[in-house]
XYZ file of C-alpha atoms in Angstrom:
736
model
C 12.144 -23.763 24.139
C 10.188 -21.901 26.826
C 6.570 -21.580 25.680
C 5.122 -20.188 28.907
C 3.042 -17.027 28.805
C 3.348 -14.550 31.651
C 0.308 -12.378 31.120
C 0.075 -9.035 32.884
C -3.153 -8.226 34.685
C -5.821 -9.108 32.080
C -8.033 -6.244 33.193
C -5.433 -3.815 31.911
C -6.206 -4.998 28.399
C -2.561 -4.977 27.340
C -2.062 -6.012 23.734
C 1.036 -7.968 24.728
C -1.247 -10.708 26.060
C -2.682 -11.289 22.622
C 0.705 -10.998 20.957
C 2.220 -13.556 23.340
C -0.559 -15.991 22.556
C -0.260 -15.438 18.825
C 3.485 -15.982 18.963
C 3.081 -19.275 20.799
C 0.435 -20.413 18.334
C 2.759 -19.611 15.456
C 5.407 -21.739 17.200
C 3.055 -24.676 17.551
C 1.833 -24.678 21.178
C -1.817 -24.207 20.272
C -3.323 -25.768 23.349
C -1.287 -23.728 25.802
C -1.835 -20.430 24.038
C -5.557 -20.921 23.592
C -5.964 -22.027 27.204
C -4.411 -18.735 28.298
C -6.584 -16.702 25.948
C -9.684 -18.500 27.212
C -8.679 -17.868 30.810
C -8.226 -14.203 29.986
C -11.630 -14.145 28.289
C -13.236 -15.259 31.560
C -11.861 -12.237 33.423
C -14.271 -9.329 34.077
C -14.437 -6.860 31.182
C -11.929 -8.805 29.123
C -11.423 -7.402 25.609
C -11.385 -10.976 24.264
C -15.014 -11.482 23.215
C -14.809 -14.754 21.306
C -12.362 -17.488 20.334
C -13.363 -19.942 17.631
C -11.387 -22.987 16.624
C -11.266 -24.623 13.212
C -9.479 -27.976 13.523
C -6.962 -29.123 10.967
C -8.555 -30.919 8.039
C -7.094 -33.830 6.083
C -7.233 -33.688 2.314
C -9.621 -35.764 0.191
C -7.736 -37.068 -2.838
C -8.671 -38.724 -6.116
C -6.386 -40.322 -8.709
C -5.010 -38.212 -11.533
C -7.475 -38.621 -14.449
C -6.390 -41.021 -17.186
C -6.882 -38.376 -19.871
C -4.080 -36.154 -18.554
C -1.170 -36.338 -21.070
C 1.977 -38.086 -19.847
C 4.229 -35.036 -20.162
C 1.841 -32.929 -18.061
C 1.404 -35.756 -15.563
C 5.191 -36.035 -15.172
C 5.673 -32.304 -14.569
C 2.906 -32.236 -11.961
C 4.479 -35.237 -10.223
C 7.808 -33.379 -10.067
C 5.942 -30.589 -8.264
C 4.506 -33.083 -5.773
C 1.082 -33.353 -7.434
C 0.445 -37.038 -8.112
C -3.270 -36.946 -7.325
C -5.991 -34.304 -7.266
C -8.049 -32.847 -4.467
C -11.631 -34.025 -4.797
C -12.896 -30.634 -5.990
C -10.178 -30.491 -8.658
C -11.175 -33.940 -9.908
C -14.886 -33.038 -9.920
C -14.344 -29.835 -11.882
C -12.119 -31.688 -14.380
C -14.786 -34.353 -14.929
C -17.560 -31.772 -15.372
C -15.520 -29.813 -17.924
C -14.672 -32.988 -19.845
C -18.417 -33.689 -19.961
C -18.950 -30.309 -21.644
C -20.365 -28.353 -18.698
C -19.485 -24.863 -17.555
C -18.103 -25.068 -14.012
C -18.024 -22.758 -11.000
C -15.640 -23.830 -8.216
C -16.178 -22.413 -4.725
C -13.600 -23.322 -2.096
C -11.603 -21.332 0.497
C -8.381 -19.420 -0.036
C -5.289 -21.543 -0.858
C -7.265 -24.677 -1.785
C -5.747 -25.227 -5.231
C -8.439 -23.610 -7.384
C -5.851 -22.604 -10.006
C -5.344 -26.226 -11.066
C -9.101 -26.519 -11.640
C -8.655 -24.460 -14.796
C -4.969 -24.897 -15.652
C -5.279 -28.691 -15.895
C -8.059 -28.840 -18.548
C -6.616 -25.850 -20.424
C -3.113 -27.354 -20.615
C -4.556 -30.697 -21.667
C -6.536 -29.036 -24.471
C -3.511 -27.031 -25.654
C -1.331 -30.154 -25.780
C -4.009 -31.902 -27.848
C -4.668 -28.923 -30.141
C -1.834 -26.366 -30.542
C -4.249 -23.990 -32.304
C -6.622 -23.838 -29.314
C -6.921 -20.633 -27.304
C -7.938 -19.723 -23.743
C -8.781 -16.370 -22.163
C -8.103 -15.827 -18.446
C -9.819 -12.904 -16.699
C -8.520 -11.565 -13.378
C -9.798 -8.472 -11.533
C -6.283 -7.009 -11.204
C -3.065 -6.878 -13.215
C -1.149 -8.215 -10.214
C -3.192 -11.416 -10.136
C -2.680 -11.931 -13.867
C 1.099 -11.549 -13.463
C 1.068 -13.929 -10.498
C -0.820 -16.615 -12.413
C 1.324 -16.147 -15.531
C 4.389 -17.017 -13.437
C 2.695 -20.223 -12.227
C 1.551 -21.153 -15.748
C 4.995 -20.497 -17.276
C 6.681 -22.698 -14.680
C 4.602 -25.709 -15.772
C 4.920 -24.982 -19.506
C 8.698 -24.544 -19.328
C 9.078 -27.759 -17.343
C 7.124 -29.619 -20.042
C 9.257 -28.101 -22.801
C 6.130 -27.499 -24.865
C 5.540 -24.688 -27.320
C 2.511 -23.347 -25.433
C 2.642 -19.547 -25.301
C 0.997 -17.467 -22.571
C 1.149 -13.691 -22.110
C -0.481 -10.987 -20.058
C -2.270 -8.333 -22.099
C -3.111 -5.132 -20.264
C -2.458 -1.418 -20.282
C 1.219 -2.007 -19.418
C 1.831 -4.277 -22.445
C 4.221 -2.553 -24.915
C 2.661 -1.637 -28.253
C 5.299 -3.546 -30.217
C 4.448 -6.760 -28.330
C 0.693 -6.600 -28.816
C 0.607 -7.849 -32.405
C 2.696 -10.902 -31.511
C 0.421 -11.675 -28.569
C -2.716 -11.389 -30.718
C -1.318 -13.768 -33.316
C 0.719 -16.239 -31.262
C -0.634 -16.516 -27.712
C -2.397 -19.729 -26.735
C -3.413 -18.192 -23.411
C -4.085 -14.496 -22.858
C -4.263 -13.329 -19.247
C -6.051 -10.004 -18.924
C -8.619 -8.075 -16.896
C -12.210 -7.032 -17.677
C -11.170 -3.431 -18.312
C -8.716 -4.425 -21.063
C -11.161 -6.923 -22.554
C -13.786 -4.187 -22.681
C -11.687 -1.376 -24.155
C -8.633 -3.012 -25.731
C -9.725 -6.387 -27.148
C -13.425 -6.556 -28.058
C -13.506 -3.280 -30.068
C -10.556 -4.634 -32.106
C -11.843 -8.191 -32.486
C -10.921 -8.339 -36.188
C -7.267 -8.231 -35.119
C -8.015 -11.151 -32.788
C -9.920 -13.213 -35.379
C -7.680 -16.287 -35.054
C -7.954 -16.201 -31.263
C -11.754 -15.944 -31.267
C -12.151 -18.670 -33.912
C -10.199 -21.086 -31.713
C -11.342 -19.925 -28.265
C -12.097 -23.010 -26.152
C -12.076 -21.739 -22.555
C -12.892 -18.500 -20.748
C -11.651 -18.505 -17.140
C -13.080 -15.996 -14.645
C -11.071 -16.025 -11.424
C -12.099 -14.320 -8.163
C -15.745 -14.463 -9.246
C -16.922 -13.080 -5.896
C -15.363 -9.679 -6.687
C -17.793 -9.116 -9.550
C -20.686 -7.711 -7.572
C -22.577 -4.458 -7.727
C -21.695 -2.022 -10.475
C -18.464 -3.822 -11.452
C -20.248 -7.139 -11.896
C -23.095 -5.469 -13.792
C -20.562 -4.049 -16.237
C -18.773 -7.391 -16.606
C -22.064 -9.156 -17.413
C -22.531 -6.796 -20.345
C -18.914 -7.227 -21.463
C -19.543 -10.993 -21.490
C -22.702 -10.441 -23.551
C -20.507 -8.656 -26.064
C -17.893 -11.413 -26.166
C -20.682 -13.972 -26.669
C -21.814 -12.055 -29.812
C -18.260 -11.971 -31.125
C -17.623 -15.671 -30.398
C -20.848 -16.559 -32.226
C -19.729 -14.423 -35.183
C -16.485 -16.431 -35.409
C -18.228 -19.762 -34.805
C -16.794 -20.430 -31.335
C -18.589 -21.688 -28.228
C -16.083 -21.585 -25.336
C -16.658 -23.234 -21.972
C -16.542 -21.138 -18.818
C -14.558 -21.978 -15.688
C -15.283 -19.668 -12.750
C -13.481 -19.758 -9.403
C -14.684 -17.997 -6.293
C -14.055 -17.606 -2.601
C -17.009 -18.608 -0.454
C -20.207 -16.655 -1.161
C -23.857 -17.645 -0.731
C -24.866 -17.679 -4.413
C -21.926 -18.676 -6.644
C -23.974 -20.602 -9.216
C -26.648 -17.892 -9.706
C -23.906 -15.247 -9.889
C -21.951 -17.159 -12.549
C -25.143 -17.688 -14.539
C -26.176 -14.042 -14.225
C -22.732 -12.889 -15.386
C -22.440 -15.219 -18.377
C -26.003 -16.101 -19.366
C -24.988 -19.789 -19.320
C -25.888 -22.726 -17.057
C -23.260 -24.051 -14.647
C -22.287 -27.116 -12.643
C -21.379 -26.209 -9.051
C -18.322 -27.712 -7.326
C -18.271 -26.621 -3.684
C -17.008 -29.567 -1.625
C -13.469 -28.625 -0.640
C -10.993 -31.501 -0.732
C -7.862 -29.544 0.190
C -6.155 -30.076 3.557
C -5.983 -27.134 5.954
C -4.037 -26.306 9.065
C -5.484 -25.558 12.464
C -6.928 -22.060 12.677
C -8.110 -19.784 15.480
C -10.233 -16.682 15.125
C -10.269 -14.085 17.934
C -12.657 -11.148 18.397
C -11.070 -8.298 20.349
C -13.106 -5.347 21.638
C -10.889 -2.478 22.899
C -11.269 -1.810 26.634
C -13.689 0.860 27.872
C -11.903 4.019 29.036
C -14.960 6.133 29.890
C -17.759 4.085 31.365
C -20.265 6.950 31.529
C -19.984 7.745 27.833
C -19.211 4.190 26.749
C -15.984 5.285 25.055
C -13.430 2.608 24.214
C -9.784 2.832 23.303
C -9.315 3.792 19.657
C -9.309 0.714 17.453
C -6.455 1.992 15.260
C -4.245 2.520 18.301
C -5.144 -0.924 19.641
C -4.377 -2.496 16.267
C -1.046 -0.689 16.226
C -0.218 -1.937 19.752
C -0.939 -5.549 18.810
C 0.909 -5.388 15.476
C 3.924 -3.732 17.121
C 4.099 -6.504 19.732
C 3.902 -9.137 17.000
C 6.675 -7.501 15.011
C 8.810 -7.306 18.126
C 8.420 -11.082 18.496
C 9.441 -11.705 14.880
C 6.008 -12.576 13.497
C 5.357 -11.676 9.849
C 2.037 -9.859 10.002
C -0.595 -8.617 7.585
C -2.866 -5.858 8.889
C -6.084 -5.003 7.048
C -7.773 -1.614 7.299
C -11.112 -0.764 5.729
C -10.260 2.324 3.701
C -7.321 4.270 2.334
C -7.235 6.843 5.100
C -7.268 4.239 7.885
C -4.542 2.308 6.056
C -2.224 5.304 5.852
C -2.905 6.496 9.419
C -2.258 3.016 10.820
C 0.888 2.709 8.716
C 2.185 5.987 10.164
C 1.441 4.788 13.706
C 3.356 1.561 13.097
C 6.351 3.293 11.548
C 6.440 5.811 14.407
C 6.491 3.115 17.094
C 8.230 0.220 15.418
C 11.998 -0.071 15.699
C 12.511 -2.045 12.490
C 14.831 -1.622 9.471
C 13.665 0.924 6.888
C 11.335 -0.723 4.391
C 10.300 -3.675 6.563
C 6.899 -2.089 7.313
C 4.965 -1.043 4.216
C 1.521 -0.024 3.049
C -0.422 -1.557 0.158
C -3.478 -0.103 -1.555
C -4.900 1.063 -4.836
C -3.177 4.204 -6.071
C 0.350 2.960 -5.366
C 2.324 2.709 -8.590
C 2.543 -0.811 -10.102
C 6.293 -1.120 -9.467
C 5.720 -0.300 -5.766
C 3.037 -2.970 -5.440
C 5.186 -5.639 -7.169
C 8.096 -4.751 -4.873
C 5.890 -5.140 -1.780
C 4.453 -8.477 -2.957
C 7.971 -9.776 -3.591
C 9.162 -8.551 -0.185
C 6.333 -10.403 1.555
C 7.126 -13.641 -0.277
C 10.851 -13.367 0.455
C 10.348 -12.284 4.083
C 12.253 -8.981 3.824
C 9.025 -7.117 4.551
C 7.752 -8.091 7.995
C 4.481 -6.170 8.132
C 2.101 -4.775 5.528
C -0.913 -2.578 6.215
C -3.370 -3.050 3.367
C -6.829 -2.162 2.180
C -8.890 -4.980 0.672
C -6.364 -5.004 -2.211
C -4.595 -8.006 -0.632
C -7.789 -9.983 -0.060
C -7.403 -11.499 -3.517
C -5.321 -14.584 -4.198
C -1.950 -12.996 -4.993
C 0.810 -15.295 -3.744
C 2.371 -13.504 -0.790
C 3.803 -16.583 0.873
C 3.084 -17.953 4.317
C 2.002 -15.374 6.881
C 1.902 -16.000 10.619
C -0.899 -13.670 11.641
C -3.660 -11.540 10.139
C -4.965 -8.597 12.161
C -8.077 -6.728 11.011
C -8.612 -3.124 12.059
C -12.394 -3.074 12.124
C -15.035 -5.404 10.717
C -14.607 -5.533 6.916
C -18.336 -5.076 6.337
C -19.248 -8.582 5.173
C -18.831 -12.114 6.462
C -17.387 -13.229 3.112
C -14.724 -10.523 3.114
C -13.771 -11.296 6.726
C -13.160 -14.964 5.947
C -11.253 -14.002 2.815
C -8.897 -11.826 4.868
C -8.526 -14.463 7.560
C -7.569 -16.975 4.876
C -4.387 -15.012 4.170
C -2.803 -16.467 7.321
C -1.406 -19.992 7.350
C -1.557 -20.512 3.591
C 0.950 -23.367 3.853
C -1.293 -25.534 6.053
C 0.435 -24.597 9.300
C -1.398 -23.368 12.406
C -2.509 -19.763 12.250
C -4.639 -17.144 13.887
C -6.683 -14.172 12.747
C -7.687 -11.380 15.082
C -10.315 -8.724 14.496
C -10.121 -5.487 16.498
C -13.581 -3.922 16.633
C -14.128 -0.230 16.042
C -16.825 1.708 17.887
C -19.124 1.518 14.844
C -22.481 -0.116 15.676
C -21.970 -2.962 13.208
C -18.551 -3.816 14.659
C -19.954 -3.786 18.183
C -22.866 -6.010 17.194
C -20.558 -8.545 15.543
C -18.094 -8.864 18.447
C -20.809 -8.930 21.108
C -22.910 -11.443 19.123
C -20.216 -13.700 17.641
C -22.770 -16.418 16.910
C -24.211 -14.171 14.176
C -20.861 -14.114 12.391
C -19.862 -17.735 12.908
C -23.280 -19.297 12.264
C -24.550 -17.157 9.374
C -23.852 -18.026 5.743
C -21.746 -15.581 3.737
C -23.466 -12.821 1.807
C -24.915 -13.085 -1.663
C -23.260 -11.187 -4.496
C -25.835 -9.268 -6.532
C -25.602 -7.628 -9.918
C -28.079 -5.747 -12.073
C -26.915 -6.417 -15.619
C -30.033 -4.733 -17.005
C -29.368 -1.419 -15.289
C -30.467 0.831 -18.149
C -27.521 3.213 -17.940
C -25.004 0.359 -18.060
C -26.947 -1.641 -20.658
C -27.274 1.203 -23.180
C -23.596 2.101 -22.904
C -22.535 -1.470 -23.632
C -25.062 -1.757 -26.451
C -23.228 1.158 -28.081
C -19.995 -0.828 -27.752
C -21.704 -3.921 -29.179
C -22.947 -1.922 -32.190
C -19.429 -0.560 -32.730
C -18.074 -4.136 -32.735
C -20.745 -5.794 -34.908
C -24.018 -4.457 -36.399
C -27.123 -5.066 -34.277
C -29.732 -7.203 -36.023
C -33.525 -7.310 -35.841
C -34.651 -10.122 -33.566
C -31.307 -10.238 -31.763
C -31.258 -10.297 -27.972
C -28.796 -8.518 -25.742
C -29.229 -10.243 -22.430
C -32.963 -10.335 -21.726
C -33.753 -7.517 -24.137
C -34.639 -7.493 -27.818
C -32.484 -4.871 -29.468
C -35.168 -3.126 -31.562
C -36.400 -0.647 -28.951
C -32.955 0.144 -27.599
C -31.514 0.447 -31.111
C -34.233 2.941 -31.988
C -33.035 5.029 -29.049
C -29.452 4.822 -30.331
C -30.725 5.874 -33.746
C -32.319 8.961 -32.181
C -28.942 9.770 -30.636
C -27.440 9.661 -34.118
C -24.862 6.966 -33.371
C -26.381 4.120 -35.440
C -28.136 3.897 -38.806
C -30.610 1.189 -39.792
C -30.133 -0.516 -43.131
C -31.569 -3.855 -44.326
C -32.689 -4.884 -40.839
C -29.353 -4.054 -39.191
C -28.178 -1.107 -37.119
C -24.665 0.026 -38.105
C -22.412 2.252 -36.009
C -21.956 5.605 -37.773
C -20.546 7.860 -35.057
C -16.867 8.816 -35.159
C -16.628 8.271 -31.383
C -15.047 5.246 -29.659
C -17.776 4.216 -27.183
C -15.615 1.989 -24.954
C -13.545 5.021 -23.949
C -16.583 6.623 -22.317
C -17.245 3.691 -19.957
C -15.389 2.838 -16.759
C -16.235 -0.633 -15.457
C -15.421 0.232 -11.853
C -16.691 3.759 -11.218
C -18.862 6.592 -12.462
C -16.011 8.062 -14.481
C -12.902 6.476 -15.946
C -10.665 9.460 -15.151
C -7.923 9.063 -12.563
C -6.048 11.948 -11.016
C -2.251 11.876 -11.110
C -0.428 12.950 -7.938
C 2.791 14.861 -8.696
C 5.366 15.403 -5.945
C 7.206 18.699 -6.472
C 9.268 18.620 -3.266
C 12.369 18.391 -5.436
C 12.184 17.384 -9.101
C 8.611 16.696 -10.201
C 7.704 13.001 -10.160
C 4.478 11.018 -10.184
C 4.000 9.178 -6.888
C 0.433 7.869 -7.151
C -2.878 7.815 -8.971
C -6.262 8.420 -7.352
C -9.650 7.409 -8.748
C -11.963 10.304 -9.575
C -14.474 9.947 -6.687
C -11.690 9.595 -4.110
C -9.716 12.492 -5.615
C -12.390 15.004 -4.657
C -12.027 13.881 -1.033
C -8.244 13.397 -0.886
C -6.737 15.926 -3.315
C -8.531 19.210 -2.729
C -6.282 22.202 -2.062
C -4.797 22.259 1.469
C -5.564 18.555 1.934
C -2.937 16.362 3.562
C -2.383 13.456 1.187
C -0.905 10.412 2.947
C 1.345 8.067 0.986
C 3.500 5.357 2.598
C 3.071 7.170 5.964
C 4.522 10.394 4.554
C 2.471 13.606 4.595
C 2.109 15.723 1.475
C 0.174 18.979 1.310
C -1.857 19.530 -1.843
C -0.778 22.886 -3.259
C -2.801 22.858 -6.453
C -5.520 20.727 -8.007
C -6.319 21.000 -11.714
C -9.801 19.569 -12.150
C -9.644 19.753 -15.954
C -6.242 18.097 -16.378
C -6.934 15.609 -13.566
C -3.680 16.467 -11.800
C -2.717 17.441 -8.263
C 0.630 18.897 -7.203
C 1.826 18.092 -3.688
C 4.815 18.886 -1.483
C 6.122 16.762 1.399
C 5.739 18.377 4.829
C 5.936 17.392 8.493
C 2.664 17.889 10.371
C 0.815 16.281 13.268
C -2.599 16.080 11.601
C -4.420 14.698 8.581
C -7.461 16.098 6.790
C -10.942 14.662 6.442
C -13.360 16.049 3.854
C -16.859 17.255 4.774
C -19.558 16.582 2.223
C -23.156 17.682 1.768
C -25.636 15.342 0.117
C -29.030 16.316 -1.237
C -31.542 13.753 -2.495
C -34.543 14.654 -4.635
C -37.309 12.172 -5.460
C -37.958 11.920 -9.213
C -40.514 9.111 -9.383
C -42.368 7.044 -6.786
C -42.680 3.329 -7.534
C -44.781 2.617 -4.466
C -45.537 3.665 -0.915
C -47.608 2.971 2.168
C -48.397 4.563 5.504
C -46.366 3.717 8.606
C -48.268 5.375 11.424
C -47.975 9.125 10.915
C -44.999 8.632 8.565
C -44.909 7.186 5.069
C -42.503 4.652 3.498
C -41.743 5.026 -0.202
C -39.577 3.548 -2.937
C -38.582 5.147 -6.201
C -36.044 6.861 -8.410
C -34.027 9.730 -6.982
C -31.316 12.183 -7.936
C -28.389 12.400 -5.512
C -26.238 15.532 -5.529
C -23.045 15.372 -3.476
C -20.578 18.188 -2.944
C -17.398 18.533 -0.888
C -17.999 21.741 1.081
C -15.075 21.759 3.506
C -12.518 19.810 5.468
C -11.401 19.371 9.049
C -7.917 18.843 10.448
C -7.662 15.783 12.685
C -4.686 15.288 15.001
C -2.899 11.957 14.830
C -3.367 9.660 17.854
C -5.837 11.857 19.793
C -8.234 12.372 16.850
C -8.936 15.938 18.035
C -10.311 18.451 15.547
C -7.593 21.110 15.356
C -8.827 23.214 12.445
C -11.119 23.431 9.449
C -11.470 25.025 6.036
C -14.170 25.769 3.476
C -14.213 24.316 -0.055
C -16.399 24.606 -3.108
C -15.698 21.691 -5.432
C -17.876 20.732 -8.424
C -21.091 18.978 -7.475
C -21.442 15.308 -8.425
C -24.836 14.064 -9.623
C -26.105 10.486 -9.653
C -29.469 8.942 -10.562
C -30.275 5.868 -8.503
C -33.063 4.186 -6.517
C -33.973 4.779 -2.888
C -36.149 3.567 -0.055
C -37.165 6.542 2.053
C -39.372 7.628 4.926
C -41.333 10.875 4.816
C -42.124 12.560 8.148
C -44.929 15.174 7.925
C -45.313 17.917 10.590
C -47.983 15.855 12.342
C -45.382 13.174 13.116
C -43.490 15.626 15.348
C -46.523 16.917 17.255
C -45.861 14.275 19.915
C -42.320 15.696 20.354
C -42.907 19.409 20.996
C -39.777 19.759 23.143
C -37.481 18.985 20.170
C -36.206 21.909 18.128
C -35.823 21.481 14.336
C -32.079 21.040 14.893
C -32.703 18.327 17.492
C -35.065 16.580 15.101
C -32.556 16.730 12.252
C -29.756 15.398 14.457
C -31.960 12.575 15.714
C -32.927 11.589 12.174
C -29.287 11.684 11.082
C -28.384 9.288 13.887
C -31.359 7.115 12.960
C -30.242 7.020 9.317
C -26.851 5.585 10.253
C -28.459 3.040 12.581
C -30.857 2.017 9.801
C -27.964 1.561 7.375
C -26.286 -0.755 9.880
C -29.462 -2.806 10.340
C -30.179 -2.787 6.595
C -26.723 -4.124 5.760
C -27.285 -7.006 8.194
C -30.745 -7.786 6.798
C -29.584 -7.585 3.177
C -26.265 -9.294 3.996
C -24.396 -6.637 2.051
C -21.535 -4.212 2.590
C -22.785 -1.054 4.397
C -20.957 0.991 1.750
C -23.430 -0.286 -0.852
C -26.037 1.960 0.784
C -25.926 5.735 1.010
C -27.900 7.691 3.610
C -29.168 11.244 3.659
C -31.709 13.326 5.555
C -33.220 16.101 3.454
C -36.116 18.489 3.935
C -39.238 18.424 1.787
C -39.407 21.495 -0.414
C -41.857 22.989 -2.858
C -45.549 23.799 -2.698
C -46.432 20.552 -0.906
C -44.268 21.408 2.105
C -46.141 22.856 5.092
C -43.290 23.113 7.595
C -40.468 20.867 8.719
C -41.039 17.749 6.571
C -37.828 15.693 6.416
C -37.158 12.639 4.249
C -34.771 9.924 5.432
C -33.208 8.152 2.432
C -31.452 4.791 2.152
C -30.291 4.755 -1.462
C -28.274 2.456 -3.708
C -24.793 3.935 -3.755
C -24.266 3.234 -7.477
C -25.590 4.986 -10.601
C -28.850 3.448 -11.756
C -29.184 1.334 -8.603
C -28.159 -2.280 -7.977
C -31.325 -3.585 -6.368
C -30.651 -2.964 -2.663
C -33.349 -0.392 -1.913
C -36.290 -2.384 -3.332
C -36.082 -5.321 -0.858
C -35.704 -2.819 1.981
C -39.005 -1.241 1.034
C -40.774 -4.613 0.934
C -39.432 -5.881 4.263
C -42.107 -6.145 6.989
């Protein structure tokens, strides 16, 4: 086999160079391929900015514990598992000792057995025992059910496991409630479909021994804050039925797994973070697109460069997963690949939220079986769904966090073979900083995952649900709070009534229906294709719908263009028709921020830094038409969609007229433009300092109004991009 690489002139920056090297790596000639990449990196103005090597790692094994029943031991041996990785053995021992356990190891390190082993052992000992598995997505639950069933069927035991989610048929739900030993579900279903009906689940709660929370790292920000309150509610219900289940949490690598698990559950945990699983050799490459205009510092478009590399890989037979950072980038990149790639229909697919469940299952199956050769995905495929062994992962842009980047990279080489991940930097400041300062990425710990379970808006909503489920009692605590003061507020709202020291739910409303765990509103828009017979092709979450489904928008789905002909805001529906066009649309929004209360402030020269509560009003006011490939603006339109309001917290800078006296040559427009640029730069720096995703922070420049204003007095806001705030703006204000 000829493994030589004939690179073209490296200064041309041809993507084929990278593709050749990746192909050779996938075929096993690591040394030769990396030597060529390193030689290319030494050339002037090479787009290769860094190459990092992770050597193969041998596994650390421990004997199968003596307590594992013979029939389970035999089935595991048939599957090639005669001993445990060290982290599996440690988690097993800690659980047997009665501790709650959080396991933190990389992708594909066998975390599933950390909870399946003790759960199966318990169920074989006690057929009445129950376990609850929580996964962030339905797809993960289905994936793990398949794995669990395979072991149970091989044992020939009567253990029964079922998924329970919104897709579960009504006629099957009663049987699951009464018969299931293991219920695999998601936080949304637990919140709205199980806890409010706990009397129907009485037998399950009485015998609940384990609660498993997989993909712990995903429960950050507003989603994690909601889950913490859902877990407070399940703790009340378990106590009511006399159960005290143990928790098993599994996470990809983050900086604070133990504090996060404890904040979510209110329990103490033992940490298992020494990975004993073997791993194949891995290379990580940073690629910065070549400069095409030196005067302006303009580089080749990162989406086009990603397409060039992925196309070369496909042409060489490499199964490839491409990550993009948002839905629009995913669909645009998918179109580029389908336009340029001479592959059988269906071998290049997209994957993101909003695709119908049957489409997503079909794509996952195609990846595992190898019929699909390339998938362009949002972060939806970061999670541990089994998609088989991939040769290469290409990232279009920096994902925003170190933890997420490693999670995506871990999708390559899941079967311990050699692999490579490549990140193509965009022109965004954060991307450029990362690729030009690779030591920051490779030497920094991953980010912390923060929640604010006591966010008042979230807390009160879940307290309503708790009161609906069981009466609130004097002296009871809900998280860190005594319920008396909050219950008095609920009494004023007329939803509870106090009697004999207990607050009883008296409203005829169903409070769980009013709460979405993942967004401001629980409503999704349905996208209806009316090109021929009407059919539903997708769903879009409410916040994204205002951007993607306004009238005259081009909605992209599986690289096809649909024009939105009508949007019904009340019915949450949008009707689209497939068209052929050479552009996509990008919404234009206007954001206004008004300070409601100042928590603190101090002078910074002529300016002033403040922190407090704000009201954010955001409205989609128009859209622009952007041509594929060239990214030219080729048209625009005006819109007037309903304004969205959010109360949150902000760190902001106030600039009085005196601040600008030293800049007399700048017009008000110049000043506003400069501050807008500064706001985006500050968000980039803030995300690095806080080690958070830049999307957690919103930015806005607004003018001071009212009697206090004496001229042009702008405020530059960095605000928490979630209702009620999640604690990002406060540390910004206190930083030196």
